[in-house]
Amino acid sequence: MNRKEFRDLASPTEAREAIDSLSIEGGVERVPLENACGRVLVARLDAELDVPGFDRASLDGYALNARDTFGADEADPAELDVVGVVHAGEEPEVVLESGQAAEISTGAVMPDGADAMVPVERTDVGGDVNGGTDENGESGEDHESNGTVLVRTSVAPGDNVMFAGADVAAGERALGPGTHITPRDIGLLSALGVDEVPVRRKPRVGIVSTGDELVRPGGELESARGEIYDVNSYTIAAGVEDAGGEAVLYPHAGDEQDEMEQILREAAAECDLVLSSGSTSASAVDVIYRVIEEQGELLLHGVSVKPGKPMLVGRLDSSAYVGLPGYPVSAMMVFRTFVAPAIRRAAGLSEPESTTVTGRMARDERYGEGRLRLMPVGLVTDSDDGGAGDGDTLVYPVDKGSGATTSLAEADGVVEVGPETDYLERGEPVDVQLFSPDVRPPTLLGVGEDDPTLNRVLDRLDNPRYLSVGSRPGLRRLREEIPDVAVVAGPIGREHGLEATELGRWERDWGLIVRAGNPDEIDGLDDLVDRDLQFVNRTADSGLRTSLERALADLAEERGADQHDLTTEINGFDIGLRAHESPARRVIAGTADAALGLRDTAERLSLEYVPVGTQTMRVLVNPDREDKASVRELESVLAEGVVGDVGL
Amino acid sequence: MNRKEFRDLASPTEAREAIDSLSIEGGVERVPLENACGRVLVARLDAELDVPGFDRASLDGYALNARDTFGADEADPAELDVVGVVHAGEEPEVVLESGQAAEISTGAVMPDGADAMVPVERTDVGGDVNGGTDENGESGEDHESNGTVLVRTSVAPGDNVMFAGADVAAGERALGPGTHITPRDIGLLSALGVDEVPVRRKPRVGIVSTGDELVRPGGELESARGEIYDVNSYTIAAGVEDAGGEAVLYPHAGDEQDEMEQILREAAAECDLVLSSGSTSASAVDVIYRVIEEQGELLLHGVSVKPGKPMLVGRLDSSAYVGLPGYPVSAMMVFRTFVAPAIRRAAGLSEPESTTVTGRMARDERYGEGRLRLMPVGLVTDSDDGGAGDGDTLVYPVDKGSGATTSLAEADGVVEVGPETDYLERGEPVDVQLFSPDVRPPTLLGVGEDDPTLNRVLDRLDNPRYLSVGSRPGLRRLREEIPDVAVVAGPIGREHGLEATELGRWERDWGLIVRAGNPDEIDGLDDLVDRDLQFVNRTADSGLRTSLERALADLAEERGADQHDLTTEINGFDIGLRAHESPARRVIAGTADAALGLRDTAERLSLEYVPVGTQTMRVLVNPDREDKASVRELESVLAEGVVGDVGL
């Protein structure tokens, strides 16, 4: 193998500095006001006009001369001739003289000769109220509303008038450079009549996926060839958009150098930053390495961080370049830790407030490799006044291995563990960088057996997380006091010593799943033992497997045989699959004749179900979490499901 | 006037309930994976396939039978025949038999007959290392890499192999209904090959601006007719998008009932919710009221909240309807408090964590109207370990009046003051609902004189806020200890008793701004007094006006005249405009011959400058904030500006 060895790993600080030294700013563009929210202003905007542009009535009422109201009050109103009306959006047609007033609407232009206004509530129509003669005044022109008004208060010049420029005056600094435009700023820009603003262009980030085995989601997968769906492209693209960049996806590049070079250079020509990502194969990494080294400039190769060691930083033509690790979790964490801050900076955005949460370690965690560790973690709250950030948040490492895409979905963020730290103690406070500001820790954390009824129960809860690790590992984790509940199937065995309250239970029918119509005429476990059939089992963690083993023990006793001898007669007894539907899918695929499974699954997949037994599913609650709202909610959903037939 | 009186105001709770009773959900739509981030899943997504779809090598190395490595270690390696190579993305061409191994890449399909793999680091090429004869083995076919491998460790079945379905198993619950899709979920969906997801459609929110006086930003404004730019349409639209809705702007509706009805019904037919907004005129509100009452259903009219009393809630055809107050700040606060939560709920989104900040009142605030008050507030931090939410945030009411659009830009959020509260004490903790999650409190709060040099200084700071209230009000606020700094111009007078350190200073030239080429041949203040010229002054708050008055006092003394007599000789001495450029713009407009202003302003606007004097600008610092980082930064920008000629 020609794999390059990474010598002299750079420190995380050096990696950050190398990335900072790359220029990934996107320049300037003008965007219409309606698209300006969330963007970053590049230049100061000064007011080019007065707001309002005229002296403006603040209320509905009468424009007048303040001196004509001198001494007026409720008992002794001033009577003024009404000589006109001014509506909003009209140019006043009257000029007031002493002793005159004009009816005026909120927002209308104050007529010349008026220096104040009185709200309608402090006036009465002249004549009507006083029971006067209702004589038409001679003073006005032919206005419909002529007559007089009684003003029952005195006002000072300027009262209830917003003078031109009182809100914003021409020449005033309205918004500074670097302003992150939010709806309130849109208001100010609208008031100034600005319909287009100069903002930072979003940095264009090209994403080049590498690896012959990758297929874009939606495409046809050939598992026999080891094809897998491309996880990194869309995930990193979403991360880029989250950080304020514009993501551009390029076609997959294979491991061939000319093709790789062509795609990377195309991306470099069109983007401010190129990220390569996707393949974990050493040869693809090697090819990229050669392209960057020969055609660009390689600033560093390999960073002392776990995961993320095989990281590249450099330049290609006029673009910046960062090579991310191939495994999705590693790629996401390295992106989140090293690349997203640089994109955010180039976009002119600061780190969102909501991206960091403080919590306590839910269990001890050892680590002593002397490298910075980016530890993916999940969050769970241990009480309700809890919620993120106030110390009631528990943090547990998610350790499915970096190859697992589910560790991404099961983790909420990353804890950076410094190279000097070899031990994190249970209860120790840690800062969690959420994967994105919108990430919400789950309201309920459950672990245990997987089950279709349970899936429907979970659908009725708000944002639960369920880790289907199997019944026994579920009980083990409940004893570690991390999850809120564990769901266990069938006979529990020695682990039953756990003192946990049962929150609810239901029964499920299990047996053998066989082809539609049962062409092999399989009647039960006897057939598996006695005939040449291909069987598929579940893993030993599964409660279903435990029930199967009990049933086989019963069968052995019935036959007076040894259980071990019985199971060795079953072809495929040792082929244990992890999820409740996977064995049945082997039957569909034709690679098995019978599979361990549930009646529910057989029905869902239109297969035949051969009954063997019934199994009790129990939901057990962590004693410390019995009062948590989400636990109570789960309890009531379970109770409903049993009492009222709500189709669980 | 036909204004309707609002009787029986609804309580804020009733208003919320009325809005909640309207159905504004947008239904379901399918979006491509690349647009799914931020959207809300409507249905559970189960895994339809195993991930990986095959047994997969976790590392680069050799696939083999675990039992062939039994007992192998560094000292005594097992030697296996290498019979083939499997790359990622290839179907294996070999089937291993006992004693055989195949070179394998990370991510490649484990060949049949292999049940484990050994990483390349724990192997050596056979022969080479032992200095053997390098004989070609007979065991393999014609593979290029035939030979043997020395395995220096023993492995168990399954070691370094990720079995099919180990990451995600078919039938597993992948994402629950209501999941707010973030980049990590995009990863899981990608792995499952999902390229389209069913999400909640964003609620469509139509915005109908009313009022004959409104002009869309970018259009031509006729101030003489009292026209103003439409602030609410784009601001509310931005708020709608922020809350997860889709905003649709409709053409302005005038106050004519048929036109209003037509536009409202068009919006109702196309949208889930219609918001009317824009006009403050009572007649427009009346017309809308009639349309909703006659053509739809009015649920409530008027809410006991300040501002926001004239709020309408109802239905029009199949759409929900809410009428917002006309003034921008009122409209924004009512939208934020009552409407945005309903849109967010309809969109399936929860309130973002970062939208609430806790702070302490910066000053006493009285209020006793017995209605819920939505109080717009600004934020300032009083120390650096400060930042939002940790008690070092001071909260001050922004009280420019609800007609002012700048109160929106100068406020960071809203404090809800309950109807029973008539007094908020300085230091009392309050919760601030930020206007939007992206709102950042300023790093520096300054108040005082406006000045073009100052504007350039501010441009060099990160996110400052400056309220150009004038020199004297600036000093007054500094004494109240709210702002970080005050900027004062010219002679300060009695207020100089303030014990504040000066952070920096600069000089500015002031005088008369006259038409380009000075056609009136104005030489100085004498001309204003002696000739029939139209002058425009600044307001009494301005330091420039103080300097002008001093200069006139000197002139009076020189002439042996009374200063008052002198100023009454100046036409327009009492016309005081608020901002430093506004008087000069009157000269451009031809309505004035001379304006009080700065040399800088004359140059910027290509007018002529007639020197009168020089004035010192002083930056004074709040004694409690001298160590604040942004204050120190301001100091160093000021120092640079004076020492090195950086063009301030």
Tab-separated table of N, CA and C in Angstrom, chain A residues 78-177:
chain	number	residue	atom	x	y	z
A	78	ALA	N	-61.647	77.077	24.019
A	78	ALA	CA	-61.437	78.083	22.972
A	78	ALA	C	-62.235	77.647	21.750
A	79	GLU	N	-62.897	78.557	21.101
A	79	GLU	CA	-63.663	78.203	19.907
A	79	GLU	C	-62.934	78.712	18.673
A	80	LEU	N	-62.636	77.787	17.751
A	80	LEU	CA	-61.887	78.150	16.552
A	80	LEU	C	-62.714	77.807	15.321
A	81	ASP	N	-62.506	78.574	14.272
A	81	ASP	CA	-63.180	78.291	12.998
A	81	ASP	C	-62.459	77.155	12.293
A	82	VAL	N	-63.227	76.173	11.864
A	82	VAL	CA	-62.621	75.078	11.112
A	82	VAL	C	-62.648	75.448	9.648
A	83	VAL	N	-61.474	75.555	9.046
A	83	VAL	CA	-61.406	76.086	7.688
A	83	VAL	C	-60.952	75.041	6.673
A	84	GLY	N	-60.812	73.811	7.099
A	84	GLY	CA	-60.401	72.793	6.122
A	84	GLY	C	-60.135	71.456	6.780
A	85	VAL	N	-59.817	70.487	5.934
A	85	VAL	CA	-59.515	69.123	6.373
A	85	VAL	C	-58.221	68.701	5.702
A	86	VAL	N	-57.340	68.043	6.441
A	86	VAL	CA	-56.143	67.466	5.819
A	86	VAL	C	-56.103	65.982	6.146
A	87	HIS	N	-56.146	65.157	5.093
A	87	HIS	CA	-56.007	63.714	5.272
A	87	HIS	C	-54.556	63.304	5.065
A	88	ALA	N	-54.213	62.123	5.580
A	88	ALA	CA	-52.881	61.585	5.317
A	88	ALA	C	-52.734	61.370	3.818
A	89	GLY	N	-51.570	61.695	3.275
A	89	GLY	CA	-51.327	61.477	1.860
A	89	GLY	C	-51.860	62.600	0.967
A	90	GLU	N	-52.264	63.704	1.584
A	90	GLU	CA	-52.753	64.848	0.813
A	90	GLU	C	-51.907	66.080	1.110
A	91	GLU	N	-51.786	66.931	0.110
A	91	GLU	CA	-51.122	68.208	0.356
A	91	GLU	C	-52.166	69.159	0.944
A	92	PRO	N	-51.859	69.840	2.063
A	92	PRO	CA	-52.867	70.716	2.677
A	92	PRO	C	-53.256	71.826	1.705
A	93	GLU	N	-54.539	72.099	1.663
A	93	GLU	CA	-55.003	73.180	0.774
A	93	GLU	C	-55.258	74.460	1.542
A	94	VAL	N	-55.114	74.387	2.866
A	94	VAL	CA	-55.392	75.585	3.669
A	94	VAL	C	-54.127	76.152	4.290
A	95	VAL	N	-54.175	77.443	4.573
A	95	VAL	CA	-53.153	78.115	5.368
A	95	VAL	C	-53.900	78.730	6.542
A	96	LEU	N	-53.482	78.366	7.749
A	96	LEU	CA	-54.238	78.832	8.914
A	96	LEU	C	-53.855	80.248	9.298
A	97	GLU	N	-54.873	80.985	9.647
A	97	GLU	CA	-54.624	82.297	10.241
A	97	GLU	C	-55.074	82.251	11.690
A	98	SER	N	-54.843	83.310	12.395
A	98	SER	CA	-55.195	83.364	13.803
A	98	SER	C	-56.679	83.056	13.984
A	99	GLY	N	-56.987	82.185	14.970
A	99	GLY	CA	-58.381	81.858	15.255
A	99	GLY	C	-58.928	80.739	14.386
A	100	GLN	N	-58.081	80.155	13.563
A	100	GLN	CA	-58.538	79.100	12.656
A	100	GLN	C	-57.927	77.752	13.020
A	101	ALA	N	-58.624	76.677	12.647
A	101	ALA	CA	-58.118	75.317	12.847
A	101	ALA	C	-58.469	74.499	11.620
A	102	ALA	N	-57.754	73.379	11.433
A	102	ALA	CA	-58.091	72.448	10.349
A	102	ALA	C	-58.184	71.055	10.935
A	103	GLU	N	-59.221	70.323	10.533
A	103	GLU	CA	-59.343	68.925	10.930
A	103	GLU	C	-58.150	68.193	10.306
A	104	ILE	N	-57.501	67.315	11.046
A	104	ILE	CA	-56.307	66.657	10.496
A	104	ILE	C	-56.268	65.198	10.956
A	105	SER	N	-55.805	64.318	10.045
A	105	SER	CA	-55.696	62.887	10.370
A	105	SER	C	-54.282	62.570	10.840
A	106	THR	N	-54.175	61.502	11.593
A	106	THR	CA	-52.866	61.010	12.000
A	106	THR	C	-51.997	60.844	10.764
A	107	GLY	N	-50.789	61.354	10.818
A	107	GLY	CA	-49.854	61.156	9.716
A	107	GLY	C	-49.970	62.184	8.617
A	108	ALA	N	-50.931	63.110	8.731
A	108	ALA	CA	-51.095	64.106	7.672
A	108	ALA	C	-50.112	65.262	7.856
A	109	VAL	N	-49.931	66.023	6.769
A	109	VAL	CA	-49.018	67.163	6.777
A	109	VAL	C	-49.659	68.320	7.542
A	110	MET	N	-48.907	68.898	8.475
A	110	MET	CA	-49.413	70.074	9.195
A	110	MET	C	-49.513	71.225	8.195
A	111	PRO	N	-50.667	71.907	8.156
A	111	PRO	CA	-50.792	73.015	7.191
A	111	PRO	C	-49.949	74.212	7.626
A	112	ASP	N	-49.559	75.045	6.658
A	112	ASP	CA	-48.822	76.259	7.002
A	112	ASP	C	-49.660	77.096	7.962
A	113	GLY	N	-48.994	77.724	8.892
A	113	GLY	CA	-49.691	78.566	9.852
A	113	GLY	C	-50.068	77.833	11.122
A	114	ALA	N	-49.972	76.495	11.112
A	114	ALA	CA	-50.270	75.723	12.323
A	114	ALA	C	-48.953	75.341	12.989
A	115	ASP	N	-48.887	75.379	14.309
A	115	ASP	CA	-47.655	74.970	14.993
A	115	ASP	C	-47.908	73.923	16.067
A	116	ALA	N	-49.157	73.439	16.161
A	116	ALA	CA	-49.469	72.404	17.154
A	116	ALA	C	-50.778	71.749	16.751
A	117	MET	N	-51.120	70.666	17.427
A	117	MET	CA	-52.438	70.087	17.193
A	117	MET	C	-53.025	69.570	18.504
A	118	VAL	N	-54.348	69.446	18.490
A	118	VAL	CA	-55.088	68.989	19.663
A	118	VAL	C	-55.819	67.710	19.260
A	119	PRO	N	-55.682	66.638	20.044
A	119	PRO	CA	-56.374	65.404	19.678
A	119	PRO	C	-57.886	65.578	19.765
A	120	VAL	N	-58.592	64.839	18.924
A	120	VAL	CA	-60.043	64.986	18.814
A	120	VAL	C	-60.734	64.761	20.156
A	121	GLU	N	-60.143	63.921	21.001
A	121	GLU	CA	-60.743	63.610	22.300
A	121	GLU	C	-60.846	64.847	23.204
A	122	ARG	N	-60.005	65.842	22.974
A	122	ARG	CA	-60.037	67.031	23.814
A	122	ARG	C	-60.833	68.149	23.155
A	123	THR	N	-61.669	67.817	22.185
A	123	THR	CA	-62.443	68.845	21.482
A	123	THR	C	-63.913	68.451	21.397
A	124	ASP	N	-64.706	69.392	21.077
A	124	ASP	CA	-66.101	69.134	20.726
A	124	ASP	C	-66.437	69.975	19.517
A	125	VAL	N	-67.426	69.516	18.785
A	125	VAL	CA	-67.862	70.325	17.658
A	125	VAL	C	-68.585	71.551	18.204
A	126	GLY	N	-68.225	72.702	17.663
A	126	GLY	CA	-68.838	73.943	18.146
A	126	GLY	C	-70.336	73.954	17.860
A	127	GLY	N	-71.111	74.669	18.711
A	127	GLY	CA	-72.559	74.762	18.459
A	127	GLY	C	-73.285	73.554	18.995
A	128	ASP	N	-73.039	72.341	18.449
A	128	ASP	CA	-73.732	71.135	18.881
A	128	ASP	C	-73.747	70.985	20.393
A	129	VAL	N	-72.565	71.042	20.945
A	129	VAL	CA	-72.429	70.773	22.363
A	129	VAL	C	-73.037	71.896	23.205
A	130	ASN	N	-72.697	73.097	22.787
A	130	ASN	CA	-73.212	74.238	23.533
A	130	ASN	C	-74.676	74.531	23.219
A	131	GLY	N	-75.263	73.736	22.333
A	131	GLY	CA	-76.633	73.991	21.934
A	131	GLY	C	-76.787	75.331	21.228
A	132	GLY	N	-75.718	75.768	20.584
A	132	GLY	CA	-75.684	77.075	19.938
A	132	GLY	C	-76.530	77.107	18.660
A	133	THR	N	-76.370	78.118	17.876
A	133	THR	CA	-77.216	78.330	16.711
A	133	THR	C	-76.753	77.597	15.472
A	134	ASP	N	-75.601	76.928	15.586
A	134	ASP	CA	-75.085	76.162	14.455
A	134	ASP	C	-74.912	77.012	13.204
A	135	GLU	N	-74.542	78.246	13.383
A	135	GLU	CA	-74.321	79.163	12.260
A	135	GLU	C	-73.106	78.745	11.460
A	136	ASN	N	-73.202	78.854	10.169
A	136	ASN	CA	-72.033	78.588	9.346
A	136	ASN	C	-71.082	79.762	9.412
A	137	GLY	N	-69.800	79.449	9.751
A	137	GLY	CA	-68.831	80.540	9.846
A	137	GLY	C	-68.576	81.156	8.487
A	138	GLU	N	-68.163	82.398	8.509
A	138	GLU	CA	-67.817	83.082	7.256
A	138	GLU	C	-66.348	82.896	6.903
A	139	SER	N	-65.597	82.461	7.900
A	139	SER	CA	-64.139	82.508	7.783
A	139	SER	C	-63.557	81.586	6.716
A	140	GLY	N	-64.119	80.378	6.570
A	140	GLY	CA	-63.486	79.396	5.675
A	140	GLY	C	-63.908	79.548	4.238
A	141	GLU	N	-63.238	78.758	3.363
A	141	GLU	CA	-63.698	78.638	1.995
A	141	GLU	C	-64.791	77.567	1.982
A	142	ASP	N	-65.058	76.983	0.827
A	142	ASP	CA	-66.172	76.048	0.740
A	142	ASP	C	-65.814	74.629	1.193
A	143	HIS	N	-65.274	74.470	2.376
A	143	HIS	CA	-64.979	73.135	2.889
A	143	HIS	C	-66.227	72.510	3.486
A	144	GLU	N	-66.386	71.233	3.249
A	144	GLU	CA	-67.565	70.516	3.729
A	144	GLU	C	-67.703	70.592	5.250
A	145	SER	N	-66.550	70.578	5.962
A	145	SER	CA	-66.624	70.465	7.404
A	145	SER	C	-66.538	71.818	8.088
A	146	ASN	N	-66.850	72.824	7.376
A	146	ASN	CA	-66.788	74.131	8.034
A	146	ASN	C	-67.665	74.136	9.280
A	147	GLY	N	-67.412	75.102	10.115
A	147	GLY	CA	-68.062	75.154	11.409
A	147	GLY	C	-67.031	75.558	12.424
A	148	THR	N	-67.293	75.292	13.683
A	148	THR	CA	-66.295	75.640	14.689
A	148	THR	C	-65.986	74.422	15.537
A	149	VAL	N	-64.846	74.500	16.211
A	149	VAL	CA	-64.447	73.442	17.121
A	149	VAL	C	-64.173	74.078	18.485
A	150	LEU	N	-64.590	73.358	19.539
A	150	LEU	CA	-64.298	73.832	20.895
A	150	LEU	C	-63.089	73.065	21.409
A	151	VAL	N	-62.039	73.772	21.707
A	151	VAL	CA	-60.792	73.147	22.158
A	151	VAL	C	-60.735	73.256	23.672
A	152	ARG	N	-60.743	72.093	24.360
A	152	ARG	CA	-60.891	72.082	25.812
A	152	ARG	C	-59.568	71.904	26.548
A	153	THR	N	-58.464	72.279	25.896
A	153	THR	CA	-57.152	72.198	26.537
A	153	THR	C	-56.245	73.210	25.872
A	154	SER	N	-55.214	73.598	26.573
A	154	SER	CA	-54.254	74.485	25.916
A	154	SER	C	-53.020	73.671	25.545
A	155	VAL	N	-52.438	74.021	24.425
A	155	VAL	CA	-51.239	73.297	23.967
A	155	VAL	C	-50.112	74.286	23.724
A	156	ALA	N	-48.887	73.723	23.725
A	156	ALA	CA	-47.703	74.538	23.442
A	156	ALA	C	-47.284	74.291	22.000
A	157	PRO	N	-46.535	75.222	21.407
A	157	PRO	CA	-46.072	74.989	20.037
A	157	PRO	C	-45.333	73.649	19.954
A	158	GLY	N	-45.621	72.874	18.947
A	158	GLY	CA	-44.948	71.583	18.763
A	158	GLY	C	-45.701	70.414	19.370
A	159	ASP	N	-46.699	70.672	20.206
A	159	ASP	CA	-47.420	69.570	20.850
A	159	ASP	C	-48.127	68.701	19.805
A	160	ASN	N	-47.946	67.386	19.939
A	160	ASN	CA	-48.587	66.391	19.072
A	160	ASN	C	-48.190	66.508	17.602
A	161	VAL	N	-47.035	67.122	17.377
A	161	VAL	CA	-46.506	67.220	16.021
A	161	VAL	C	-45.144	66.541	16.000
A	162	MET	N	-44.909	65.699	14.998
A	162	MET	CA	-43.575	65.149	14.806
A	162	MET	C	-42.932	65.972	13.701
A	163	PHE	N	-41.883	66.711	14.064
A	163	PHE	CA	-41.289	67.596	13.084
A	163	PHE	C	-40.464	66.829	12.059
A	164	ALA	N	-40.352	67.431	10.898
A	164	ALA	CA	-39.542	66.831	9.834
A	164	ALA	C	-38.166	66.485	10.388
A	165	GLY	N	-37.707	65.274	10.168
A	165	GLY	CA	-36.374	64.868	10.612
A	165	GLY	C	-36.307	64.478	12.069
A	166	ALA	N	-37.433	64.529	12.787
A	166	ALA	CA	-37.387	64.212	14.218
A	166	ALA	C	-37.118	62.728	14.435
A	167	ASP	N	-37.518	61.917	13.499
A	167	ASP	CA	-37.309	60.479	13.619
A	167	ASP	C	-35.889	60.145	13.142
A	168	VAL	N	-35.609	60.421	11.901
A	168	VAL	CA	-34.249	60.298	11.380
A	168	VAL	C	-33.959	61.580	10.628
A	169	ALA	N	-32.799	62.176	10.895
A	169	ALA	CA	-32.454	63.397	10.188
A	169	ALA	C	-31.470	63.072	9.080
A	170	ALA	N	-31.640	63.730	7.950
A	170	ALA	CA	-30.731	63.524	6.821
A	170	ALA	C	-29.296	63.677	7.297
A	171	GLY	N	-28.423	62.796	6.838
A	171	GLY	CA	-27.015	62.869	7.212
A	171	GLY	C	-26.684	62.057	8.432
A	172	GLU	N	-27.692	61.626	9.176
A	172	GLU	CA	-27.421	60.800	10.354
A	172	GLU	C	-26.890	59.435	9.945
A	173	ARG	N	-26.044	58.897	10.799
A	173	ARG	CA	-25.548	57.542	10.609
A	173	ARG	C	-26.707	56.598	10.913
A	174	ALA	N	-27.149	55.841	9.916
A	174	ALA	CA	-28.296	54.962	10.149
A	174	ALA	C	-27.821	53.582	10.601
A	175	LEU	N	-27.036	52.907	9.777
A	175	LEU	CA	-26.535	51.584	10.141
A	175	LEU	C	-25.046	51.515	9.823
A	176	GLY	N	-24.292	50.932	10.731
A	176	GLY	CA	-22.840	50.865	10.553
A	176	GLY	C	-22.413	49.685	9.705
A	177	PRO	N	-21.177	49.738	9.207
A	177	PRO	CA	-20.661	48.595	8.457
A	177	PRO	C	-20.602	47.390	9.386
